[in-house]
CSV table of C-alpha atoms in Angstrom, one decimal:
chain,number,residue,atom,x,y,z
A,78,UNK,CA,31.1,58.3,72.7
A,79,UNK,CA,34.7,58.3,71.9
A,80,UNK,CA,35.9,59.5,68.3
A,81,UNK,CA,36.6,56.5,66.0
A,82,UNK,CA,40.2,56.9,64.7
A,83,UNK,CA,40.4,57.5,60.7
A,84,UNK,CA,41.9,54.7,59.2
A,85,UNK,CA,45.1,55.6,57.6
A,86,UNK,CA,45.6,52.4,54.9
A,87,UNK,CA,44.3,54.3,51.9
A,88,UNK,CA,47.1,57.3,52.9
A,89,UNK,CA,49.8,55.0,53.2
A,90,UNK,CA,48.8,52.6,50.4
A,91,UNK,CA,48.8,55.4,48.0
A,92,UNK,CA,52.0,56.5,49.1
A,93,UNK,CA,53.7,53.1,48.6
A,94,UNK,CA,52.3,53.4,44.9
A,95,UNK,CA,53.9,56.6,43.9
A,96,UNK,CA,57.4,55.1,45.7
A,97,UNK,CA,57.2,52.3,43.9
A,98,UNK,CA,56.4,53.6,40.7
A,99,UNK,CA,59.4,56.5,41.4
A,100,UNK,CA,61.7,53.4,41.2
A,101,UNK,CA,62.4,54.8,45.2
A,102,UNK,CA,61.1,51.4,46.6
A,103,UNK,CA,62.7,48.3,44.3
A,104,UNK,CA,62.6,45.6,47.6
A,105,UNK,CA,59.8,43.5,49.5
A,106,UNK,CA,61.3,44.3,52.6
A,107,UNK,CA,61.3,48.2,52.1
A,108,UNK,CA,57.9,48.2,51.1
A,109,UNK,CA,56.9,46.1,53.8
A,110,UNK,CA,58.1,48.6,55.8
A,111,UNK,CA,56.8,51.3,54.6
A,112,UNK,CA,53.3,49.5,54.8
A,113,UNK,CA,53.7,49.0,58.6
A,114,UNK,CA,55.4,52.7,59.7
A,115,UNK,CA,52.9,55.1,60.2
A,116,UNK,CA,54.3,58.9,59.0
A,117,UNK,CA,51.6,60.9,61.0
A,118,UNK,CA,51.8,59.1,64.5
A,119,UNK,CA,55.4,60.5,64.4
A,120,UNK,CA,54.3,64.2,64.4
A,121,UNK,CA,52.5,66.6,66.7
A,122,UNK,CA,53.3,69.7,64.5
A,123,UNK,CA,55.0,70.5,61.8
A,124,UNK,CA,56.0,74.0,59.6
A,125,UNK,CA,54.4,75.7,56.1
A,126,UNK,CA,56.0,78.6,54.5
A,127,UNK,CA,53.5,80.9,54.0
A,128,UNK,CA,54.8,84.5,53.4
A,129,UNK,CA,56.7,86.4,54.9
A,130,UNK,CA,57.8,82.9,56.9
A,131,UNK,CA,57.5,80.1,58.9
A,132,UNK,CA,53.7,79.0,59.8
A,133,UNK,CA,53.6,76.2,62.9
A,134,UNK,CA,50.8,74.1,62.6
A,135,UNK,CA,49.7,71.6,65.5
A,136,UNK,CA,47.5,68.9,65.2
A,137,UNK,CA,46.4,65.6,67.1
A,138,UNK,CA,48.3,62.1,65.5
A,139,UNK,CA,45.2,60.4,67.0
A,140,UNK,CA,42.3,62.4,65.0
A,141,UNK,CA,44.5,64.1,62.0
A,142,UNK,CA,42.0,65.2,59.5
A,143,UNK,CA,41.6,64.1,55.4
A,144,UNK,CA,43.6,67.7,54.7
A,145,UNK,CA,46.9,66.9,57.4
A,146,UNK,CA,46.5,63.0,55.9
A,147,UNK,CA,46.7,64.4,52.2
A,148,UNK,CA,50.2,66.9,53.6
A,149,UNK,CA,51.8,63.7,55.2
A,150,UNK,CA,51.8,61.5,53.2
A,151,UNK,CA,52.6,63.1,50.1
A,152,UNK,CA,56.2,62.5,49.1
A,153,UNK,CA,58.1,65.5,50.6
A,154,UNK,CA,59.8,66.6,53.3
A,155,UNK,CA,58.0,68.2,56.1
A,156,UNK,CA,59.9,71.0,58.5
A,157,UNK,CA,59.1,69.8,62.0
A,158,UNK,CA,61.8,72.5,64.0
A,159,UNK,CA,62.7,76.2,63.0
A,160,UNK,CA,65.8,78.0,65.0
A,161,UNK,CA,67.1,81.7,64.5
A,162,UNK,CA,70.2,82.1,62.6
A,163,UNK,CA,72.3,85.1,62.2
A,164,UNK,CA,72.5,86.2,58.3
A,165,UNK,CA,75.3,84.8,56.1
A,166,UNK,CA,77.6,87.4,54.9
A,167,UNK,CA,79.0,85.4,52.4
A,168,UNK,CA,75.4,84.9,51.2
A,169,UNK,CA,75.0,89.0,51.0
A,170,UNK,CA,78.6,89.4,49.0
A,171,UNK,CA,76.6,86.6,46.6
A,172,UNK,CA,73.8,89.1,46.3
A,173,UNK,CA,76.0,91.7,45.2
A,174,UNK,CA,77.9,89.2,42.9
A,175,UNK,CA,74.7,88.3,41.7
A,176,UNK,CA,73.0,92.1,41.0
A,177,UNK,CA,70.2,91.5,43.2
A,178,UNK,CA,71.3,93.0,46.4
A,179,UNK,CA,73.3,97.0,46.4
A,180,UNK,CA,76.8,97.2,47.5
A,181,UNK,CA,76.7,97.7,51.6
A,182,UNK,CA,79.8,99.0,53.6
A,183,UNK,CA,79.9,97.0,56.6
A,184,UNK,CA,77.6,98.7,59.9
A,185,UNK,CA,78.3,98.4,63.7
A,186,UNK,CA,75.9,96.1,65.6
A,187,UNK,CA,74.1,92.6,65.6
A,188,UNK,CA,74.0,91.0,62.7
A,189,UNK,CA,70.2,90.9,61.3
A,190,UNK,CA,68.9,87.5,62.2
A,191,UNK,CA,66.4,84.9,59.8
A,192,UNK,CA,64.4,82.0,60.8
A,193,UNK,CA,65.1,78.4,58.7
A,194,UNK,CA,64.4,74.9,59.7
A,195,UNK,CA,66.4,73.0,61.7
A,196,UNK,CA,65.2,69.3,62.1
A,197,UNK,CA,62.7,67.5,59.8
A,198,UNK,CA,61.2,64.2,58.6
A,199,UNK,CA,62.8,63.4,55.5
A,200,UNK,CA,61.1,62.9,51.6
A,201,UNK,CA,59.5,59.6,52.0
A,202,UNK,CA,61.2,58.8,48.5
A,203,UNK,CA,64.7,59.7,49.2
A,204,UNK,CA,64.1,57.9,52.2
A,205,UNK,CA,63.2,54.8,50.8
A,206,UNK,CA,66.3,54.9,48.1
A,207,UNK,CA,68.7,55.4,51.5
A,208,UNK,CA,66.8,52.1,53.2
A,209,UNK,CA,67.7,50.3,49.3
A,210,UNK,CA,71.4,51.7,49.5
A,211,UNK,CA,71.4,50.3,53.0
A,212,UNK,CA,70.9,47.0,52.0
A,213,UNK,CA,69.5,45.9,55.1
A,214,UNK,CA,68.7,42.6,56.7
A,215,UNK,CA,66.6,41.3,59.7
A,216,UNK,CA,69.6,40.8,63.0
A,217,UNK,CA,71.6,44.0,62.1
A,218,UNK,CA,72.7,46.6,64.3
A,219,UNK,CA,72.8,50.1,62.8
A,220,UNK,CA,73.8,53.4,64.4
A,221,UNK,CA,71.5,56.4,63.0
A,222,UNK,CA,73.2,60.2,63.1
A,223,UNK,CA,70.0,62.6,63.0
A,224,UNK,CA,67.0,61.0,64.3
A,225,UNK,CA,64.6,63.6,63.2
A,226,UNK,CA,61.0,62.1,63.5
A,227,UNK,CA,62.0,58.6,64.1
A,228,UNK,CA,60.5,58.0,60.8
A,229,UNK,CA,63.7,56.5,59.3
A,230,UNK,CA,64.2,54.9,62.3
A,231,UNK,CA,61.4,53.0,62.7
A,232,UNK,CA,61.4,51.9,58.9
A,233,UNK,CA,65.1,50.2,59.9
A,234,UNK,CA,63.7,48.8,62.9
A,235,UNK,CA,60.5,47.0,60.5
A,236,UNK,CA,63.6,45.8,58.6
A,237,UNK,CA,66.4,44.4,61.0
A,238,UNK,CA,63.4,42.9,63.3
A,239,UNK,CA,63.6,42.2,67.2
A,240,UNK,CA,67.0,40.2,66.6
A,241,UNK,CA,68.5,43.7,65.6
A,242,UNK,CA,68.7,46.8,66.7
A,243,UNK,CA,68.8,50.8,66.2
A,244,UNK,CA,70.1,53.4,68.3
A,245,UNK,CA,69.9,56.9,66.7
A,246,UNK,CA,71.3,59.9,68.2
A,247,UNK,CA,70.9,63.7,67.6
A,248,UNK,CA,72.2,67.0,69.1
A,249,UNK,CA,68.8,68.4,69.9
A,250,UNK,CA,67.7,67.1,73.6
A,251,UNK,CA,63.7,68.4,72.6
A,252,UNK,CA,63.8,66.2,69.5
A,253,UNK,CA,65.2,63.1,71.6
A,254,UNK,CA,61.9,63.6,74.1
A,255,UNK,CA,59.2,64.0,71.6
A,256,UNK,CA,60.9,61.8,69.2
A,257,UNK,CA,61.2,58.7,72.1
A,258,UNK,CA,58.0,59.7,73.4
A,259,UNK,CA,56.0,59.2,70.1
A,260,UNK,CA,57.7,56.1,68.7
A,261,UNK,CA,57.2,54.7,72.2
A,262,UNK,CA,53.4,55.2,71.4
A,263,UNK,CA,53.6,53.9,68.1
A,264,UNK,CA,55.1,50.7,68.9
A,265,UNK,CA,59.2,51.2,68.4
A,266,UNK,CA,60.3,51.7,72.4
A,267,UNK,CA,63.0,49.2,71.6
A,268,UNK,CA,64.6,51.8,69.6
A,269,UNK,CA,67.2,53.5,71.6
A,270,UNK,CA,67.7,57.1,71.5
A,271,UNK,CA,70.0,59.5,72.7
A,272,UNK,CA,71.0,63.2,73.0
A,273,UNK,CA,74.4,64.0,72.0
A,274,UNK,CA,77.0,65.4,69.6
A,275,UNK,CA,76.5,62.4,66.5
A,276,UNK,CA,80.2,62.9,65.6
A,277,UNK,CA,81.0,60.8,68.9
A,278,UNK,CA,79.1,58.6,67.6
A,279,UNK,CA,77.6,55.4,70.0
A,280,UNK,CA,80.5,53.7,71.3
A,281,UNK,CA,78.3,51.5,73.9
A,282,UNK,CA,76.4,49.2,71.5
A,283,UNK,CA,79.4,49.1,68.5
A,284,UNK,CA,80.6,47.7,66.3
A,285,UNK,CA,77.4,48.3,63.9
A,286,UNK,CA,76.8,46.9,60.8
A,287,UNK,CA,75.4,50.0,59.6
A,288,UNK,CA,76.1,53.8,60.0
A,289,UNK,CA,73.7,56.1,58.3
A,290,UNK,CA,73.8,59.9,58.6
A,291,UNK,CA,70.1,62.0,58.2
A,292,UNK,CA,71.6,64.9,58.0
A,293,UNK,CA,74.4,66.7,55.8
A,294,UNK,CA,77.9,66.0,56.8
A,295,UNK,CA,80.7,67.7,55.6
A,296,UNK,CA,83.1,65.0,56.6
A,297,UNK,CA,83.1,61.9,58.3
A,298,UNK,CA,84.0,61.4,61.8
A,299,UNK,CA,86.8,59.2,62.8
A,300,UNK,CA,84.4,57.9,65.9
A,301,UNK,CA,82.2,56.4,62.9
A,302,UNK,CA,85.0,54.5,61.2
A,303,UNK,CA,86.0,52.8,64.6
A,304,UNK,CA,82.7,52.0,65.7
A,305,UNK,CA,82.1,50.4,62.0
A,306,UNK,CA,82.5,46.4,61.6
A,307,UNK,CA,84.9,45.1,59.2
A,308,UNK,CA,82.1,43.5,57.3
A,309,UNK,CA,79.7,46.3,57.4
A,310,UNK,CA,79.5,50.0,55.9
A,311,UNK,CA,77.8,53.4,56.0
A,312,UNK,CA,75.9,55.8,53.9
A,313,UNK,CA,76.3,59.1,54.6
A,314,UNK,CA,75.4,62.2,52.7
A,315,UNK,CA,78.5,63.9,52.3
A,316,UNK,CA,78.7,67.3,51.7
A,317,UNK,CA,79.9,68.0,48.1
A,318,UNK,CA,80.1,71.4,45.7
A,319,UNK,CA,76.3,72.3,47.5
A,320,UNK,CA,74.8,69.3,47.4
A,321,UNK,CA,74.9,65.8,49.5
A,322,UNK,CA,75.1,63.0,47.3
A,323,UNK,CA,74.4,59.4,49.2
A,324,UNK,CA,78.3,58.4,49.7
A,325,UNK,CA,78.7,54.6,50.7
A,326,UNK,CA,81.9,54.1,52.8
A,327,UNK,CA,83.4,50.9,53.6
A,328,UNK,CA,86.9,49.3,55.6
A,329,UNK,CA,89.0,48.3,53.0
A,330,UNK,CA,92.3,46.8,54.0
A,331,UNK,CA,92.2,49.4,56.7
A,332,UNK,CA,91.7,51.7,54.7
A,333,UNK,CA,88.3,53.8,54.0
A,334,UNK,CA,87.0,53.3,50.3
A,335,UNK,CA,83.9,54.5,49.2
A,336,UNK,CA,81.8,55.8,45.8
A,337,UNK,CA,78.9,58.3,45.7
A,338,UNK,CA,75.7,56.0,45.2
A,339,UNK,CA,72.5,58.1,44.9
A,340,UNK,CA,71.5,62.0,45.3
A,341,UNK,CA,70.2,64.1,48.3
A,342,UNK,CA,69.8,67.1,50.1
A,343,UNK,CA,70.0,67.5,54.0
A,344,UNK,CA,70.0,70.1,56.7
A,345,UNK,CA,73.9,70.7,57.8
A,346,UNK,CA,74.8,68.8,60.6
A,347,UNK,CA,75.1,70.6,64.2
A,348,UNK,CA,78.5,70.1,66.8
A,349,UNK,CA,81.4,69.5,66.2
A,350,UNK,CA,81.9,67.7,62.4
A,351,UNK,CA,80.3,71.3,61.6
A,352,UNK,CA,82.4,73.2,59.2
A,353,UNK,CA,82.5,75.5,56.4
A,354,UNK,CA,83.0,73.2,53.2
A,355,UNK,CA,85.4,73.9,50.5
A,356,UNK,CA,82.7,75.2,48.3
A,357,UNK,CA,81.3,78.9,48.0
A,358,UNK,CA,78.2,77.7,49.6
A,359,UNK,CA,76.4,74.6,51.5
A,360,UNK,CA,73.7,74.4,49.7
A,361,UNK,CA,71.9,75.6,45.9
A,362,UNK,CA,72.1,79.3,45.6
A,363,UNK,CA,68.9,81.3,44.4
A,364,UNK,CA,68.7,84.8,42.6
A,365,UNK,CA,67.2,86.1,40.0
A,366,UNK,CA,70.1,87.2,37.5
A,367,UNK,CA,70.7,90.9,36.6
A,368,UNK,CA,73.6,92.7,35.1
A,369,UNK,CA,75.1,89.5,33.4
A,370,UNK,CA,76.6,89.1,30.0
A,371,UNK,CA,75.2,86.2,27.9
A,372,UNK,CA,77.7,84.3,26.2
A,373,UNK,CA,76.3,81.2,23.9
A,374,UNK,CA,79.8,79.0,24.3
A,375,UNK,CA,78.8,75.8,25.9
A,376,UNK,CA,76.9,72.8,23.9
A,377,UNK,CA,73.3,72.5,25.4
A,378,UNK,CA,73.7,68.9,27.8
A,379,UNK,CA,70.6,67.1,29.2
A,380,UNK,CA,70.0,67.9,32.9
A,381,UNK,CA,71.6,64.2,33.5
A,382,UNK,CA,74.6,64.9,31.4
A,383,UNK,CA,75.4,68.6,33.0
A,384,UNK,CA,75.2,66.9,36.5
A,385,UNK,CA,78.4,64.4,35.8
A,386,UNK,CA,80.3,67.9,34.2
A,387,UNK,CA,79.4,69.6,37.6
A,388,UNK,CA,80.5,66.5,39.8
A,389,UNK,CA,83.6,67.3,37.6
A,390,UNK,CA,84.0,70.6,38.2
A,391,UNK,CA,83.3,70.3,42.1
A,392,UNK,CA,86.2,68.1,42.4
A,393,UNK,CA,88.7,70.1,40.1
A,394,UNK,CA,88.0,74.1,41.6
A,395,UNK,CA,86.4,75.2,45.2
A,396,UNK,CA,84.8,78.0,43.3
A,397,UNK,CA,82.2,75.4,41.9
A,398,UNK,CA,78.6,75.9,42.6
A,399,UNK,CA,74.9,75.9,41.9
A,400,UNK,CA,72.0,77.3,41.5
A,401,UNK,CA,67.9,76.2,40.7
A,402,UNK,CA,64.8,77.9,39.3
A,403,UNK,CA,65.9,77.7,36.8
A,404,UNK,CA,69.5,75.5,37.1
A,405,UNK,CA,72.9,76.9,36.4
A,406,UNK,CA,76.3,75.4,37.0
A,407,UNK,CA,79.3,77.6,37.4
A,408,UNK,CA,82.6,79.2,39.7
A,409,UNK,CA,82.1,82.1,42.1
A,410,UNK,CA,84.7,84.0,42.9
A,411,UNK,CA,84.6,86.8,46.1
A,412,UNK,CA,86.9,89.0,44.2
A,413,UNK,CA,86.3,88.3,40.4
A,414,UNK,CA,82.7,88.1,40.1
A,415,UNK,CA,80.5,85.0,38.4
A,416,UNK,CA,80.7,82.8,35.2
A,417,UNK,CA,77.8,80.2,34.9
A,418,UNK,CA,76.2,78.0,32.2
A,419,UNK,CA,72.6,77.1,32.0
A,420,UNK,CA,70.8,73.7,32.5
A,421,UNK,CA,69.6,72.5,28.7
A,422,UNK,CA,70.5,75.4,26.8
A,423,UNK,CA,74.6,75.5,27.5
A,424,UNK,CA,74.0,79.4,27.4
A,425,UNK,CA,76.6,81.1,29.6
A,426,UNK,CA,76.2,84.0,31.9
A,427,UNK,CA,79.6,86.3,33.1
A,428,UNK,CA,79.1,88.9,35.3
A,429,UNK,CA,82.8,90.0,36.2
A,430,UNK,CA,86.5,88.7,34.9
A,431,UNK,CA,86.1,87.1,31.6
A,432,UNK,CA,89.0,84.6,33.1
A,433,UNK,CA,86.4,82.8,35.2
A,434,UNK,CA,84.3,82.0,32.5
A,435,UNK,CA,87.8,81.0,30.4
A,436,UNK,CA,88.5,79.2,33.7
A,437,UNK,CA,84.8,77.1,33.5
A,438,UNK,CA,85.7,76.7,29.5
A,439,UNK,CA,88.9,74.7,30.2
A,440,UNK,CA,87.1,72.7,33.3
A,441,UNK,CA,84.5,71.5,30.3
A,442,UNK,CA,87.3,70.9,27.9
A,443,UNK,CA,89.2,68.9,30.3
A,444,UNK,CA,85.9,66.7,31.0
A,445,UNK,CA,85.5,66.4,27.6
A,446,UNK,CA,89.1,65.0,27.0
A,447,UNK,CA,88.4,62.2,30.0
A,448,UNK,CA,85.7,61.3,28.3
A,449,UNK,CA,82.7,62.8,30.3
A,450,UNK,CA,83.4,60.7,33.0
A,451,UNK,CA,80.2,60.2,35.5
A,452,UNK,CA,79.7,59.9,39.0
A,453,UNK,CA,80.1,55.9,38.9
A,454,UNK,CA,83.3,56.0,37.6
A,455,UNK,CA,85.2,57.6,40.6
A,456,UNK,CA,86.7,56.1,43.5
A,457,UNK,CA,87.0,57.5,46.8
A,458,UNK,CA,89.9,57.3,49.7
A,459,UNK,CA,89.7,59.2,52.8
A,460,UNK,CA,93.0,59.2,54.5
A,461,UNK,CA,93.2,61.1,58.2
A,462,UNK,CA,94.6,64.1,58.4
A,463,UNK,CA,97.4,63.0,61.2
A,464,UNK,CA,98.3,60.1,58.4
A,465,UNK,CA,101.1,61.3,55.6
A,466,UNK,CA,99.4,62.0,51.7
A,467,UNK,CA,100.4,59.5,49.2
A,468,UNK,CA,101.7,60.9,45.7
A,469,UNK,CA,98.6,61.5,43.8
A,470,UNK,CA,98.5,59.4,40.8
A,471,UNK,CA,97.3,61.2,37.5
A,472,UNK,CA,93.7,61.7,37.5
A,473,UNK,CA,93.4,62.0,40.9
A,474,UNK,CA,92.1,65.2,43.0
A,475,UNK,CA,92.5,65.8,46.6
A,476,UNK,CA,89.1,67.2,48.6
A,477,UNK,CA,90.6,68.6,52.4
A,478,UNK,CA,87.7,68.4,55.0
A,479,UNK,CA,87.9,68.9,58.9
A,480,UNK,CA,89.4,65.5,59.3
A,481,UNK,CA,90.0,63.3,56.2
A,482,UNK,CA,91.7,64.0,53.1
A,483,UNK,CA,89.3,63.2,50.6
A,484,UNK,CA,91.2,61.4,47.5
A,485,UNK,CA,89.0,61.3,44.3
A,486,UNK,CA,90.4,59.0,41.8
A,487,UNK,CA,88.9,58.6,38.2
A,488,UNK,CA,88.6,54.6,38.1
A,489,UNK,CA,87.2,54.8,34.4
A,490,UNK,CA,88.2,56.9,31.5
A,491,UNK,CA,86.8,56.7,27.8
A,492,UNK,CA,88.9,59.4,25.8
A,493,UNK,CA,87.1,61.1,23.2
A,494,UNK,CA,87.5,60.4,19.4
C-alpha cells in the first residue's frame, strides 16, 4: 500500500496566522496566496548550523515528517545552498579593530577559506511585506532577479493569475534545474525560468510591470530601468550602510525616483552589479567588545528612533556601520580605530581616536538640528554615471554606486525648538 501523503493545511494555516498577526500579510490577495503555495514541495534539502558549521539535511517533499513540517513553515529563512568563500581581510582588520582577533602581519599563501550560504528561501514574513509593497494585480508581468526556491515566485504567480506572467532569473544554473523542476511538480510550469547574470535582466518578455530583486543589490542595473514600463515600478533591496532596506523605484519624467519603503536583509547579489559598497561592510558586524572606553554621551533612543539617526548617518559618512547581539551604531575607520553608541542605553564605546567619536557626536547633533528626520522623509534620484551631476541643493547627499549616482534629498524637515 502506498504512503498517504500528510496533509499540510494545519502547517500552512498556522503560518498564515502568525503573518497576519505580524501585520506582514494586510491583503486578501496575499493571503490567498499564501494559502495556495506550498513552502515544502519547493525543497528537497535544506542547511542547519550546527557547530562548527553547515549541517545539509535531505528529505522527501512528498512524505516530510511533523519535525521538517514544524522547520518549514515557521517564519524564517531557510539556507537551501552553501559555497566556499575565501576570508574577508577587511573582516580580520575589524577583528583587530574590535579587540577580538591579535594583530597578524600578513603570510604567503592561500587565503584560509569558510563555508556561508549562498541561495535560500526567504522569511515567509518579509516575503509577504515585499508581495504588499508590490502591489500586485491579476494580468501583470513581473521580472524576478534571484529565484531562489521559487517560493516568491510562485506566490506572484497565485497573484497576477494565468493572464500574467513571471519570469525569474538567477546566476546559479543548479538552482534554475531544481528550482524549474519542483515548481513544475507543484503546479507553476508556466513560470519561466532562466540561468543568467540578473543584471541583464530579461529583455525577451519586457517591458514588465514589476521588477523585484531577492537578493541584495548594491545598485541598480541600467538593463532594469529600460526593461521597466512607464506605468510600472520595482522593489529592490538596495544595499545601504549594511543593511537592504526595500527601495521602491519608479520612471519619473525620465528620470528614476524612488523612497526606501520597508526593511530587509539579503544574500549579496552574484555577476556583474557585484561590488564593494561604500560602507565598511555588507552586512551587520558581530564581536564581542574588548579594550573599549565607555563614554555615557548620547541620550538613550528607542530601537525605532536610533534606526532613523543611523539611516542618517549612512547617508552623511561611509564609515557608518552596525552591529547586533546586542545592537550598536557607529563609524569604523581602518586607520583610526572605532566609536559606537548602544541600542536603548545611548552609552558610547571608543576604542581608538577620540575624533571619531567627536565625528559621530556632530553626525547626532546635525540630526538633531533637521529635526530627526526619518526614513519617510527622504527622496531618492539615481542619475547614471555617464549623465553630468546636478548642483546638490542643501540637504542633499550624494551615494556613488557601480552605475548610478544615488541623490538623497531630505523632502521633510521639522527643526528643533
Amino acid at each position: 500500500m502506498d504512503p498517504v501523503e500528510i496533509d499540510v493545511a494545519p502547517w500552512n494555516d498556522r503560518l498564515v496566522a502568525t503573518l497576519k498577526e505580524k501585520g506582514a500579510i494586510r491583503s486578501a490577495l496575499v493571503e490567498a496566496a499564501f494559502r495556495r503555495v506550498q513552502r515544502h514541495r519547493l525543497l528537497e534539502h535544506y542547511f542547519q548550523w550546527q557547530e562548527p558549521g553547515w549541517v545539509q539535511r535531505t528529505y522527501d517533499p512528498a512524505q516530510p515528517s511533523t519535525e521538517v513540517l514544524d522547520f518549514i513553515y515557521a517564519d524564517q529563512p531557510i539556507v537551501t545552498r552553501t559555497s566556499v568563500y575565501k576570508e574577508d581581510t577587511d573582516f580580520k582588520l575589524a577583528a583587530q579593530l574590535f579587540g577580538v582577533a591579535p594583530e597578524e602581519t600578513e603570510s604567503e599563501g592561500e587565503q584560509p577559506a569558510f563555508q556561508a550560504p549562498s541561495s535560500s528561501t526567504s522569511q515567509p514574513g518579509l516575503v509577504a511585506a515585499m508581495l504588499e509593497h508590490l502591489a500586485l494585480e491579476p494580468g501583470l508581468n513581473v521580472l524576478e532577479i534571484g529565484a531562489g526556491t521559487g517560493y516568491h515566485a510562485a506566490l506572484i504567480a497565485e497573484m497576477v493569475g494565468e493572464a500574467g506572467q513571471v519570469v525569474a532569473i538567477d546566476i546559479q544554473p543548479d538552482v534554475i534545474e531544481q528550482t524549474g523542476r519542483l515548481l513544475a511538480n507543484s503546479g507553476y510550469g508556466r513560470i519561466q525560468l532562466l540561468a543568467g547574470d540578473g543584471f541583464a535582466g530579461a529583455s525577451a518578455d519586457a517591458p514588465y510591470d514589476r521588477i523585484v530583486a531577492t537578493v541584495g543589490c548594491p545598485d541598480l542595473s541600467p538593463a532594469w530601468a529600460a526593461q521597466l514600463k512607464p506605468s510600472g515600478f520595482m522593489l529592490i533591496p538596495l544595499a545601504f550602510g549594511g543593511w537592504h532596506p526595500l527601495t521602491k523605484i519608479w520612471l519619473e519624467q525620465g528620470q528614476l525616483k524612488g523612497r526606501m519603503v520597508g526593511d530587509a536583509g539579503f544574500m549579496e547579489i552574484q555577476g556583474e552589479l557585484a561590488m564593494k559598497a561604500p560602507w565598511p561592510f555588507a552586512y551587520a558586524v558581530h564581536f564581542p567588545f574588548q579594550g573599549f572606553q565607555e563614554l555615557a554621551a548620547f541620550e538613550p533612543l528607542e530601537t525605532k528612533l536610533l534606526r532613523h539617526f543611523y539611516d542618517f548617518m549612512a547617508m552623511r559618512d561611509a564609515r557608518a556601520f552596525w552591529t547586533y547581539q546586542p545592537t550598536y551604531y557607529g563609524l569604523f575607520d581602518k586607520t583610526r580605530g572605532v566609536a559606537m553608541v548602544q541600542d536603548e542605553t545611548g552609552t558610547g564605546l571608543l576604542r581608538g581616536d577620540p575624533a571619531l567619536y567627536a565625528a559621530l557626536q556632530e553626525l547626532y547633533a546635525e540630526w538633531q538640528a533637521l529635526g530627526r528626520p526619518q526614513r519617510a522623509d527622504y527622496e531618492l534620484e539615481f542619475i547614471p554615471l555617464a549623465e553630468p551631476l546636478p548642483p546638490l541643493p542643501e540637504h542633499t547627499w550624494l551615494i556613488e554606486r557601480k552605475f548610478y549616482r544615488q541623490l538623497v534629498r531630505l523632502a521633510k524637515k521639522t527643526p528643533t525648538n
